Short mmCIF file of C-alpha atoms in Angstrom, two decimals:
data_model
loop_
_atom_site.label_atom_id
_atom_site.label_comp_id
_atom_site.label_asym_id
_atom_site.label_seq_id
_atom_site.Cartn_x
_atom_site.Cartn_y
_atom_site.Cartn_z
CA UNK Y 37 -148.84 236.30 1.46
CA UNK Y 38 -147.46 235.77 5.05
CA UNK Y 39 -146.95 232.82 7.14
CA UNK Y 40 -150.11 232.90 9.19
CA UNK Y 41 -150.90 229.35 10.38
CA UNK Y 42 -154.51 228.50 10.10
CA UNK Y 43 -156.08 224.86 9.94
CA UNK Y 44 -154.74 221.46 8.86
CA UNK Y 45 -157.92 221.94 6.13
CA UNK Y 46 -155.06 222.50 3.55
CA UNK Y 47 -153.35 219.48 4.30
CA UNK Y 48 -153.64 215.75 3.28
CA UNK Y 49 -156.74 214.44 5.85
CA UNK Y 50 -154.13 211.05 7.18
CA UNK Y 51 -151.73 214.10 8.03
CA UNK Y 52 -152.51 213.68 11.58
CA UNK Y 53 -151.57 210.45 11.81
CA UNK Y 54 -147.83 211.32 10.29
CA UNK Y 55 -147.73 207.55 8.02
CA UNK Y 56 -145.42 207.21 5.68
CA UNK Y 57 -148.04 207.43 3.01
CA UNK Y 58 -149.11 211.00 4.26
CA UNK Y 59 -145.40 211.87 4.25
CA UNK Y 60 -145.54 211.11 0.84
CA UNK Y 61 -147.91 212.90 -0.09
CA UNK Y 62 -146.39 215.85 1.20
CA UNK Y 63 -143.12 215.27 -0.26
CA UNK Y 64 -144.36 214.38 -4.03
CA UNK Y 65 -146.31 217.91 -3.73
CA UNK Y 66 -142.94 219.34 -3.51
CA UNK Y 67 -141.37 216.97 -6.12
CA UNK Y 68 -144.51 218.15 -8.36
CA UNK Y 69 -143.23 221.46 -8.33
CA UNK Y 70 -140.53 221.01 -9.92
CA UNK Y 71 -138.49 222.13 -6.87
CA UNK Y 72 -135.26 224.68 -6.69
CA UNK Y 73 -132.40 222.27 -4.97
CA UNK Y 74 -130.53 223.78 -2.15
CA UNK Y 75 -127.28 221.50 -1.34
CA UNK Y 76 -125.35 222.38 1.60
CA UNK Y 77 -122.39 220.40 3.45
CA UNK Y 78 -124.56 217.79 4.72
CA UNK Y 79 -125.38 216.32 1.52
CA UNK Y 80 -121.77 216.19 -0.05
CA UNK Y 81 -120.89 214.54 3.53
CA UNK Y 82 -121.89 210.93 2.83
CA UNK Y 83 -119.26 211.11 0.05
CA UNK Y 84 -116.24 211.51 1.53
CA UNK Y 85 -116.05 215.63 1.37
CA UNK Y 86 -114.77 217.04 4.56
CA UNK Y 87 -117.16 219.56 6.25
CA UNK Y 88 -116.30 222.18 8.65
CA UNK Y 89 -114.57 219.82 11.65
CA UNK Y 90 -112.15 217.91 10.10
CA UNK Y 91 -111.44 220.99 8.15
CA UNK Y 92 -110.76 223.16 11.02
CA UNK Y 93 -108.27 220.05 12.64
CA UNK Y 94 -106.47 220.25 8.65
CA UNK Y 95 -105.93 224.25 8.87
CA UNK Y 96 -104.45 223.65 12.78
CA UNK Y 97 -102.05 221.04 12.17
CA UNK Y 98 -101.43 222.97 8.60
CA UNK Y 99 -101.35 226.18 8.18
CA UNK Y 100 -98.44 228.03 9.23
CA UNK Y 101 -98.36 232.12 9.96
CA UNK Y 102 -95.35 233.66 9.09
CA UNK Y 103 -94.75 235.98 12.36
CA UNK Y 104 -96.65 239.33 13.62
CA UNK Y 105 -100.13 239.86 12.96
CA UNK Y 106 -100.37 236.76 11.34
CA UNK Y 107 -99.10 235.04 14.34
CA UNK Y 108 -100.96 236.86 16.73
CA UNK Y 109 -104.62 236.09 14.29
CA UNK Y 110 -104.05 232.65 13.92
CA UNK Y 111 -103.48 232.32 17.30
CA UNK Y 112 -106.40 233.40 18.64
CA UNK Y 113 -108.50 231.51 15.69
CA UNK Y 114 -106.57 228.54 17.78
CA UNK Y 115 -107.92 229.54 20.66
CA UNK Y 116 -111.29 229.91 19.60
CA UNK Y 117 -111.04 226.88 17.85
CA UNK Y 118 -110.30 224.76 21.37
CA UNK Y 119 -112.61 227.22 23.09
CA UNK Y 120 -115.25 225.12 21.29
CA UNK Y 121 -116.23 227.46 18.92
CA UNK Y 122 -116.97 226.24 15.13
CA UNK Y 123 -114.16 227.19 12.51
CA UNK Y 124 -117.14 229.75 10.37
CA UNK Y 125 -117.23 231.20 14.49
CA UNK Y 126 -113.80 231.52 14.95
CA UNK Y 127 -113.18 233.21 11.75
CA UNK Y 128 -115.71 235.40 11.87
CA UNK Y 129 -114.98 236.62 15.23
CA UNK Y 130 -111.07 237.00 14.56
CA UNK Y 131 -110.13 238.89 10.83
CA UNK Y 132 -106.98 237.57 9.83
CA UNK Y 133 -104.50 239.74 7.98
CA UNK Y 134 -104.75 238.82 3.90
CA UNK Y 135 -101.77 237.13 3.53
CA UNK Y 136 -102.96 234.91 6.41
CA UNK Y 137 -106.19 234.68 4.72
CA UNK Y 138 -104.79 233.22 1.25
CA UNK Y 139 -102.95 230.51 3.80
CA UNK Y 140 -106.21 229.21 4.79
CA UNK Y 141 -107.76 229.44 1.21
CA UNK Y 142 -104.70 227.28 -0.25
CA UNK Y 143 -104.75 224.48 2.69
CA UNK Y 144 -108.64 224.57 1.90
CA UNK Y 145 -108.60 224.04 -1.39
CA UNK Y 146 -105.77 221.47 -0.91
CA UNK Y 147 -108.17 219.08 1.34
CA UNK Y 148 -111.41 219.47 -0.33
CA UNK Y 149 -109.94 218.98 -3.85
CA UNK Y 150 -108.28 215.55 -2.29
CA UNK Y 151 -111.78 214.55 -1.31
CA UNK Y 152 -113.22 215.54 -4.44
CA UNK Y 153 -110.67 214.00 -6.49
CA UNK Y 154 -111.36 210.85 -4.88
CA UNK Y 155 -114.97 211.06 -5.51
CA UNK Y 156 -114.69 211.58 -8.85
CA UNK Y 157 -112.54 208.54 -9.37
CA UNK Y 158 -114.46 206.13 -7.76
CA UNK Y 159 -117.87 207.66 -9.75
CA UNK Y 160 -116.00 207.67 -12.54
CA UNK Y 161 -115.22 203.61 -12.14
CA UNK Y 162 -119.22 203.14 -10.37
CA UNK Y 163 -118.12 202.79 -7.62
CA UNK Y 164 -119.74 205.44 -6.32
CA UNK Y 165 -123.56 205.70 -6.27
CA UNK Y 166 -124.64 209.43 -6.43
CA UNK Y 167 -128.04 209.86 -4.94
CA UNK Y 168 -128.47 213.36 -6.31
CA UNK Y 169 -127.77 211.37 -9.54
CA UNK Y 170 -131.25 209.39 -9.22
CA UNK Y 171 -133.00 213.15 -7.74
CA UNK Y 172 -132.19 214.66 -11.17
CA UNK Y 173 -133.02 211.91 -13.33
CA UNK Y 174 -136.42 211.75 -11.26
CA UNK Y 175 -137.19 215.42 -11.89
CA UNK Y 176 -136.67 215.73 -15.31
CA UNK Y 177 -139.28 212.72 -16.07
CA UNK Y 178 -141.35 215.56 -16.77
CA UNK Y 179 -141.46 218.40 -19.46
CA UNK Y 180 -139.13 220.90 -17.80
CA UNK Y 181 -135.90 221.57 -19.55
CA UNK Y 182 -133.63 222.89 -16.55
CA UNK Y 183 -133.22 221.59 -12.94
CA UNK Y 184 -131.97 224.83 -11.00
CA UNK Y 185 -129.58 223.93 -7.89
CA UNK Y 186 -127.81 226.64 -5.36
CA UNK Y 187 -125.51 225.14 -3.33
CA UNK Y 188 -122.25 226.70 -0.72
CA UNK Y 189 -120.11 224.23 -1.78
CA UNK Y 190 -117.03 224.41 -3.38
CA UNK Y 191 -116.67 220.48 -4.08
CA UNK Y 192 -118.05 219.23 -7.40
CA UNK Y 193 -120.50 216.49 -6.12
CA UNK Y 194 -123.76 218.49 -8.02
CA UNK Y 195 -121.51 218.14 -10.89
CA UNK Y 196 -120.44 215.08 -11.26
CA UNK Y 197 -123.98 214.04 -10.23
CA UNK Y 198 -125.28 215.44 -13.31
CA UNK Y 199 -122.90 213.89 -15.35
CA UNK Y 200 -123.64 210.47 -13.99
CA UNK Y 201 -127.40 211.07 -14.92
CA UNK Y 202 -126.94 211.20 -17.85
CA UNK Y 203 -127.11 215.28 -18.27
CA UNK Y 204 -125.10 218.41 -18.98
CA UNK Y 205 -124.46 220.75 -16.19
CA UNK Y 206 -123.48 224.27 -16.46
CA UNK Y 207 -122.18 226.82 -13.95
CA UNK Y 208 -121.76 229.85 -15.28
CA UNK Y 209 -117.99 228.84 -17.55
CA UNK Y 210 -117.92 227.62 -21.37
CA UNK Y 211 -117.75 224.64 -21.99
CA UNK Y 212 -114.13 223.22 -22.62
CA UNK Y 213 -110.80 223.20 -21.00
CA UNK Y 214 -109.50 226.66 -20.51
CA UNK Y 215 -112.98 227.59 -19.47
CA UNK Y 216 -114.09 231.68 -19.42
CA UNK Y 217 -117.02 232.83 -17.88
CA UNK Y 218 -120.47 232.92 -20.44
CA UNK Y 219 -121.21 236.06 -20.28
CA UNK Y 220 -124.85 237.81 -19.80
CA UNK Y 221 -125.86 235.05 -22.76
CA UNK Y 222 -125.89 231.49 -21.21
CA UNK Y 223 -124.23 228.95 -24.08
CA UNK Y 224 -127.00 226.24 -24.54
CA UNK Y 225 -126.36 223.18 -26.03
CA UNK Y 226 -128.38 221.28 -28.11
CA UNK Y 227 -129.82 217.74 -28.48
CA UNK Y 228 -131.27 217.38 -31.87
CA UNK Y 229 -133.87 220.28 -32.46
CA UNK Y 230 -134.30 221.12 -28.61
CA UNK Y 231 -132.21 222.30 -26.08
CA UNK Y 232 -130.15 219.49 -23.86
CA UNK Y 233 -131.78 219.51 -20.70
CA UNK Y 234 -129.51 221.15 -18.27
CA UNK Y 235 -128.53 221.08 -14.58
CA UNK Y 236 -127.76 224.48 -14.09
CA UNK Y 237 -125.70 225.20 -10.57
CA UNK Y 238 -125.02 228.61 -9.16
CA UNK Y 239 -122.08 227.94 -6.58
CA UNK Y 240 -122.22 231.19 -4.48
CA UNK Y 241 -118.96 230.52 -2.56
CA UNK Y 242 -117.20 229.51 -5.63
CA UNK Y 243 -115.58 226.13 -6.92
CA UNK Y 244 -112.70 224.08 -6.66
CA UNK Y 245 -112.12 224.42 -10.38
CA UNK Y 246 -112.71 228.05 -10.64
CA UNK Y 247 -109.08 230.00 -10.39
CA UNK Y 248 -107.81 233.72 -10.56
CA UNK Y 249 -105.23 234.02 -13.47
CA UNK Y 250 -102.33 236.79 -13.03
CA UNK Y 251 -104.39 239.33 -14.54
CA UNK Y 252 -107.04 238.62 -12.21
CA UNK Y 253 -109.52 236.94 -14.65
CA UNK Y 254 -111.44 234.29 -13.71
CA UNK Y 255 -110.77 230.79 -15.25
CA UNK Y 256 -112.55 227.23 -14.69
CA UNK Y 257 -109.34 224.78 -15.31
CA UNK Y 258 -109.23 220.74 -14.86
CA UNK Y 259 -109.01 220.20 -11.61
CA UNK Y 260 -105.37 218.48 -9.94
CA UNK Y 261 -104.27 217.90 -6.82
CA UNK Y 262 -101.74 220.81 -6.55
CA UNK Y 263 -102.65 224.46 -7.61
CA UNK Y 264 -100.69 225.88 -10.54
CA UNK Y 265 -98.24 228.54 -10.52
CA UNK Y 266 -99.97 231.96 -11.10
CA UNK Y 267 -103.18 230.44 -10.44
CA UNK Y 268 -105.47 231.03 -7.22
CA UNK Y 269 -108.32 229.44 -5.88
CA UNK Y 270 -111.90 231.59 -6.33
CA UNK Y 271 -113.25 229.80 -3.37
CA UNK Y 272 -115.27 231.94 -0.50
CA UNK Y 273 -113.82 230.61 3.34
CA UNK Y 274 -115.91 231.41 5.98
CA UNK Y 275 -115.16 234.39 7.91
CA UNK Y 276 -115.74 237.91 7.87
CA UNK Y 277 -113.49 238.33 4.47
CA UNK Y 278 -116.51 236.00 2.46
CA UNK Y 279 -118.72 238.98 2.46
CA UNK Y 280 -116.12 241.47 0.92
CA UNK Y 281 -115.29 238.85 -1.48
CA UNK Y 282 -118.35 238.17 -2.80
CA UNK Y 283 -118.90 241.66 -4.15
CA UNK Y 284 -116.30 240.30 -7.42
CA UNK Y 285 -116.71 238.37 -10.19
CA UNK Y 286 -117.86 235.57 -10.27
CA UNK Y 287 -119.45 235.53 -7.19
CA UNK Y 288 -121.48 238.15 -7.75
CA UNK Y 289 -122.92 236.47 -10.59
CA UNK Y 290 -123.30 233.44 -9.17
CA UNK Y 291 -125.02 235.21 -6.22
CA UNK Y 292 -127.33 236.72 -8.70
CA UNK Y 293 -128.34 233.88 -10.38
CA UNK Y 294 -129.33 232.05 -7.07
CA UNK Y 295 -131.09 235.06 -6.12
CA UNK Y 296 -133.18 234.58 -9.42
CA UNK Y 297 -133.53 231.01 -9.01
CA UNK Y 298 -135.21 231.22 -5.36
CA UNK Y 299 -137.06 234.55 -5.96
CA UNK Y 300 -138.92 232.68 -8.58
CA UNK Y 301 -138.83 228.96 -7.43
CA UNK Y 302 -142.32 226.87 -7.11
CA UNK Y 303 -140.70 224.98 -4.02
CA UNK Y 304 -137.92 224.08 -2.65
CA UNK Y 305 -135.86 221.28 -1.46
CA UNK Y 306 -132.93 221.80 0.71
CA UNK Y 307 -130.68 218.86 1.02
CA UNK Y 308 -128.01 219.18 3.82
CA UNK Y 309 -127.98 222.84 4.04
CA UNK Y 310 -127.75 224.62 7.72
CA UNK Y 311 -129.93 227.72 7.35
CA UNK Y 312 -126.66 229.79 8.14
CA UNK Y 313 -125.51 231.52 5.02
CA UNK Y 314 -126.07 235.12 4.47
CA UNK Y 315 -126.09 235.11 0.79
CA UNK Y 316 -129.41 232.35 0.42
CA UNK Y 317 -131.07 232.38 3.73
CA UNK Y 318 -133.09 236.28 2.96
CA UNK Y 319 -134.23 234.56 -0.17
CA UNK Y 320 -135.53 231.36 1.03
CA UNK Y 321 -137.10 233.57 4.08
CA UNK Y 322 -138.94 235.82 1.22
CA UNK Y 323 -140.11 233.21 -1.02
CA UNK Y 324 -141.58 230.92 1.65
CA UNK Y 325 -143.38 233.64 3.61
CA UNK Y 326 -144.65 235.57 1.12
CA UNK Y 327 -145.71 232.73 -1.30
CA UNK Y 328 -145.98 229.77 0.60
CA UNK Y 329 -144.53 227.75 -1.58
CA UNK Y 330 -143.93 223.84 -0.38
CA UNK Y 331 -140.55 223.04 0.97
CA UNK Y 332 -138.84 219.83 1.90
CA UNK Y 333 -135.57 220.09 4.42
CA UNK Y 334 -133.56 216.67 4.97
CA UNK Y 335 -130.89 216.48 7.50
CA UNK Y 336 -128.66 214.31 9.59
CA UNK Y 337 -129.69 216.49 12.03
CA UNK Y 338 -131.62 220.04 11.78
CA UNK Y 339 -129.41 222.79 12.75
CA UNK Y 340 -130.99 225.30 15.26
CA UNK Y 341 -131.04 228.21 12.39
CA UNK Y 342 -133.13 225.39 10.55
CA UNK Y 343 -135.95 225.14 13.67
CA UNK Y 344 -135.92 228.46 13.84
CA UNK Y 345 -136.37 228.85 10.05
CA UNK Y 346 -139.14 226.05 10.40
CA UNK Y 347 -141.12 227.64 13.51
CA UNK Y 348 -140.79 231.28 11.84
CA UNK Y 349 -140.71 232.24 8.32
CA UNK Y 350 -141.52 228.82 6.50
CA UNK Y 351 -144.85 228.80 5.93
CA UNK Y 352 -147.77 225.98 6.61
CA UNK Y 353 -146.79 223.95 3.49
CA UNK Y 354 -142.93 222.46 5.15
CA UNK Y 355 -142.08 219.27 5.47
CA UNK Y 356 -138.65 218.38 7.67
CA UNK Y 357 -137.35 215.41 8.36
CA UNK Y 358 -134.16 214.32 10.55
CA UNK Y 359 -132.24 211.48 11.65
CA UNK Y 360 -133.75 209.85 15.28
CA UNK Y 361 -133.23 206.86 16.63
CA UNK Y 362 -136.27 204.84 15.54
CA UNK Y 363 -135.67 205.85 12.07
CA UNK Y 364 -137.14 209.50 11.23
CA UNK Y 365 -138.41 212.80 13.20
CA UNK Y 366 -140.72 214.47 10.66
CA UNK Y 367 -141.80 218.51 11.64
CA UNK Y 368 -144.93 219.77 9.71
CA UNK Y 369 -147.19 222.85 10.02
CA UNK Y 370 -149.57 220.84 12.22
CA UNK Y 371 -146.36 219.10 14.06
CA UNK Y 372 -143.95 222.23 14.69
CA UNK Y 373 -142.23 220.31 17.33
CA UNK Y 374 -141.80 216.72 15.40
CA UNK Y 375 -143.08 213.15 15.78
CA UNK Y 376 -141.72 209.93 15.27
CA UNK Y 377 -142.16 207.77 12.07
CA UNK Y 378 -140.58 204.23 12.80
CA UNK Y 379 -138.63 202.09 10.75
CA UNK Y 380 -138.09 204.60 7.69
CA UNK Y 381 -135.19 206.21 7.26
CA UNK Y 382 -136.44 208.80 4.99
CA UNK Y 383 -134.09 211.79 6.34
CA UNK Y 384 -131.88 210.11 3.71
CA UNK Y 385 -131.80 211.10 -0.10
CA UNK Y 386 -131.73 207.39 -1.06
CA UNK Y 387 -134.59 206.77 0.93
CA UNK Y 388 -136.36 210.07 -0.06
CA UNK Y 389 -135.80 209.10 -3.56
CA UNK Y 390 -137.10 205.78 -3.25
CA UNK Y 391 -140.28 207.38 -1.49
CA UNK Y 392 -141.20 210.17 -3.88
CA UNK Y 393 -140.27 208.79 -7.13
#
């Protein structure tokens, strides 16, 4: 079906007055669903993992071209860099030469996995309170076996969330140490008599623990804070090299899987995530206009690709909320441009949590 807007009849009747208890309402409807999770950079963010900024000052001060064409690309990345523009921008706008390329992957890698490594240590010791943690063990207080979650980012935070609720997680490796991929027949543990419910995370860009052996297999090792000899990072930098990239293993599978996920999702709740990427964004655009399936965006702050996703190809059933200064700007069907609920900060995934569950 397509996105045609038609009365608030199909809404919650206290809609109009946008309280927190008709917020609610819409938000549990998603939650009901047993909603697809969508994780971009914003919702790693509050843990320490770098996003595209700091990144971009790491690479600058970093990276170092070795003469020619390299020195001539990086250059004007540079440039376009204190031009203003945003390092995916820059990158896209300038192709760097491979060798310059596997630079930026390596300094990448080397600052994210930092963060990450950090992260895991302090979760490890509770220090660390995971709000995705509390999502997942909130959605499967029901009979559903597998929480599905697409994310673009390479650090482990879904991960180590689903460890700390008390679940196994699987993206597309065995289980183990030396890890190999599974294979078109997904290893499922068991619990007993049934199978272990699962977090199951398709990581489109790739991961921080996936590498390329010297054969050019892929391999899921522990992760360290140096990269091994013979060993390269399978992680997807932005840039106009992500999309040629993407066409190997595992990516493609991993791309697949999400594909799967969305195409046949019953909502959807995107934490964090920008509305930019190429490989999700014609999915969540098909499923939400032709369906109309409920979906729930939180953000810091809503992106412009996420208004225009909102006024265009979302459907009547959305719910968005964002960061204001009174607490939270919530955008429905019936409020495409936003109003003000006071006092709530509900943007949040604590908060959200606390709300729907």
């Amino acid at each position: 079906m397509g996105c045609r807007r038609h009365s608030s009849t199909h809404l919650p009747g206290s809609i109009l007055k946008m309280n927190y208890e008709a917020i609610a309402k819409l938000a549990q409807n998603c939650i009901q669903h047993h909603p697809a999770i969508v994780l971009g950079s914003g919702s790693s963010a509050p843990h320490g993992i770098r996003g595209m900024a700091a990144l971009a000052c790491v690479l600058q001060q970093n990276v170092v071209p070795d003469g020619g064409a390299e020195e001539r690309s990086w250059r004007q990345i540079q440039e376009a860099l204190t031009n203003g523009d945003g390092l995916e921008v820059a990158l896209q706008r300038h192709t760097a030469p491979a060798s310059l390329v596997q630079k930026i992957v390596a300094q990448t890698w080397l600052t994210i996995a930092e963060d990450d490594l950090k992260l895991l240590e302090s979760a490890a010791a509770a220090e660390e309170h995971l709000p995705l943690a509390d999502l997942i063990r909130g959605l499967f207080r029901s009979a559903n076996r597998t929480i599905s979650v697409v994310t673009t980012n390479y650090d482990r935070v879904a991960e180590i969330a689903a460890d700390a609720s008390g679940h196994i997680h699987a993206n597309g490796f065995s289980p183990g140490l030396i890890r190999r991929r599974e294979g078109a027949d997904p290893i499922r543990i068991h619990r007993g008599n049934f199978v272990a419910r699962t977090v199951r995370i398709w990581k489109v860009h790739g991961s921080l623990d996936w590498f390329e052996d010297k054969q050019g297999q892929p391999v899921s090792l522990p992760l360290r804070d140096r990269l091994l000899d013979g060993f390269s990072p399978l992680i997807v930098t932005p840039g106009v090299s992500k999309y040629e990239r993407t066409y190997d293993e595992p990516f493609r599978t991993a791309i697949q899987g999400a594909d799967v996920c969305l195409s046949h999702a019953s909502a959807i709740l995107c934490v964090g995530f920008g509305f930019r990427d190429g490989h999700i964004q014609p999915k969540l655009v098909e499923r939400c206009r032709q369906q109309n399936i409920p979906i729930v965006v939180l953000a810091r702050t809503l992106t412009a690709e996420a208004r225009e996703f909102l006024r265009t190809n979302a459907g009547t059933r959305y719910l968005a909320l964002e960061r204001c200064q009174n607490g939270t700007r919530c955008f429905t069907d019936d409020h495409p441009d936003g109003t003000e609920l006071p006092g709530h900060n509900i943007w949040s995934l604590p908060d959200f949590n606390e709300m729907v569950f």
